[in-house]
């Protein structure tokens, strides 16, 4: 429980600087030397009221924290200090802390009710009476001595205090006394001892591993203002020149602008940025820290470091990348040349291999703990280093798409609450960081952290500013309303196939996750099944290219969907694991000429599968048997598209577009339902049925309407050759040359080669997607014809849109010739 108390105290930090507390009070002499953290409370009742009113504090009430805080409040509520108080968290053993309260005796400090006093247990130690009571199973001890009350969960602390009083007071920690003088006397203050900082963090997240045993600082003093909704805090941190403290590396370094967010993808869970104002000063600090002679203290490619003014580490769920900002990119490139070999090119950005994978490890180990890197690229004035090429490709893609942290409204709001310059800057995506840290906990503690709702607190940051032999710290836990957040587009993954793509990728239902899977075929006719995160789950070699789109059926009527499609000679139905569902997967002797048509007349999953072989049709049932009673087995000419099934009221219509211009409209048995004698110049677009009228576009742009009685009317549209059209329900979109018309609203596009116009419905809203193959850009428009923010994105084929998981909208398209790209739209 006491560990949770400490983490709550560490998180509820706010600020205001004014008059300093008394730094030579008798209370400070009594604080145990092994105190890991100390909380100073000027007004006890004010603190309790502030905690009740604080929005961030209330946010954690539904979680496991509330029980802990409730118990803690019950213990301390037994005492009612009127004067300044100190609460000390005293380190014990490996992973626990005792709590001690120090305050001057005041009226009604100790409960006066008879029941409380009757249940007190009193013992004598060295002539002093130690009283104790139990609350919620926790034993609390207290004494009064020299007009001071001391209460603790540890009897030993009181006994040591009694002995100390008998033999003389211990001196106040001089460094702590120095920190107290920097604090605001009117607000609560939190003091953290640097020697215990990593232990505190390790106790809170026991599975977390530090790569070094560095002591980061001497003392940190944070002023708390719990009365605001801004969740901002500030304070001072000291590092002793005579001690091996990490923050000594910041000595005499100037602060500067932190720009790494301009290239870090918004999918990053956190990043740390060091402003490298003077490499030689930083190098001198490092030499001193490592007890090395400055003359003999050198690093590989040191000329490269002299051209930098910022080095940052960005963290994903599994790895990290390094971002180095150059103030002189030409000299940076020259300095890297001896250790670089050109590897590849992605979206016109060269990627290089680097021969020294630990080039950043030695100079920045203590502050940044950089990963090993094997490849790098230059994006504008940033040099980005990573372990894998795919990580660099994601950075390049997200930078080009504008999906970087600095462009998000929440980040912009966050940095506006901080100084615009830092020596060291730490940023976190709160939700992503919460998920990451929950993996560093045991099961119970992990569940507690997982339950914390951070929807209104998307990010947080701490900045360190070095000046006047102090390191000043500012922090923000940013409250931001998601209702004002604009769409952000993130490249989730870029997946390389074994061969070039044969056609564009498709999104299909994942019946387990209620999201989507991605299916795509390469030129070797291998079918790939990829999950929403970009993981290839299976591959299956087919005998030929898939005709048209893959469709899904539920043969067993149990919600477990299968994939149905044809190749020129085979009819396949595959289970979600890639296995063929028997008796399907059979070969046909005559070549199949059109994509598979699937009819579900009554929506009861009694499917009819229609295979087209030029002008001949074969209809199969769910058992792969030929359906008897369907008499339309041969058309007057070859079909120019797959058959369609449409329904109006209780009537079913089967539509056949023939190459000779005839339009056959049949009933379920294959008999003519509407006789059409006129011929048409079909455009290849599907026919729609709305309010009892069939409609379709001819190749010359004429809009043909046919009533159920067979009456034909034409409306000559001013459409040019090669126009595109799509519709879903009553929503439609048309591209005529460069004029895009979405539901009657027009938008002029730039000249291009446009393909893949398609409309989708998501969350009761319509979206339309379109790709320009000339510029390799994918556009997404809302139902009012407006471009969705942060579009277009990179893509080289028509695209598919859908929910990647139960909550996130996603888009999948072709990237390079052998890769697909998954975008997530937040």
PDB file of C-alpha atoms in Angstrom, residues 682-683 685 698-702 716-725 734-738 752 754-755:
ATOM      1  CA  UNK A 682     -21.952  -0.358 -70.774  1.00  0.00           C
ATOM      2  CA  UNK A 683     -19.229   1.475 -68.873  1.00  0.00           C
ATOM      3  CA  UNK A 685     -19.881   0.098 -63.614  1.00  0.00           C
ATOM      4  CA  UNK A 698     -23.112   4.270 -70.093  1.00  0.00           C
ATOM      5  CA  UNK A 699     -19.629   4.760 -71.468  1.00  0.00           C
ATOM      6  CA  UNK A 700     -20.517   8.181 -72.930  1.00  0.00           C
ATOM      7  CA  UNK A 701     -21.706   9.427 -69.507  1.00  0.00           C
ATOM      8  CA  UNK A 702     -25.433   9.028 -70.108  1.00  0.00           C
ATOM      9  CA  UNK A 716     -27.082  12.974 -70.885  1.00  0.00           C
ATOM     10  CA  UNK A 717     -24.470  14.014 -68.360  1.00  0.00           C
ATOM     11  CA  UNK A 718     -21.516  16.187 -69.302  1.00  0.00           C
ATOM     12  CA  UNK A 719     -19.035  13.445 -68.455  1.00  0.00           C
ATOM     13  CA  UNK A 720     -15.783  12.888 -70.281  1.00  0.00           C
ATOM     14  CA  UNK A 721     -14.336   9.571 -71.338  1.00  0.00           C
ATOM     15  CA  UNK A 722     -12.838   7.670 -68.417  1.00  0.00           C
ATOM     16  CA  UNK A 723     -15.105   9.199 -65.776  1.00  0.00           C
ATOM     17  CA  UNK A 724     -15.350   7.402 -62.413  1.00  0.00           C
ATOM     18  CA  UNK A 725     -18.467   6.791 -60.343  1.00  0.00           C
ATOM     19  CA  UNK A 734     -18.409  11.052 -59.537  1.00  0.00           C
ATOM     20  CA  UNK A 735     -15.064  12.147 -60.934  1.00  0.00           C
ATOM     21  CA  UNK A 736     -15.332  13.905 -64.295  1.00  0.00           C
ATOM     22  CA  UNK A 737     -11.868  14.854 -65.511  1.00  0.00           C
ATOM     23  CA  UNK A 738     -10.641  16.872 -62.491  1.00  0.00           C
ATOM     24  CA  UNK A 752      -3.608  13.814 -62.368  1.00  0.00           C
ATOM     25  CA  UNK A 754      -7.037   9.232 -60.855  1.00  0.00           C
ATOM     26  CA  UNK A 755      -8.164   5.688 -60.070  1.00  0.00           C
TER      27      UNK A 755
END
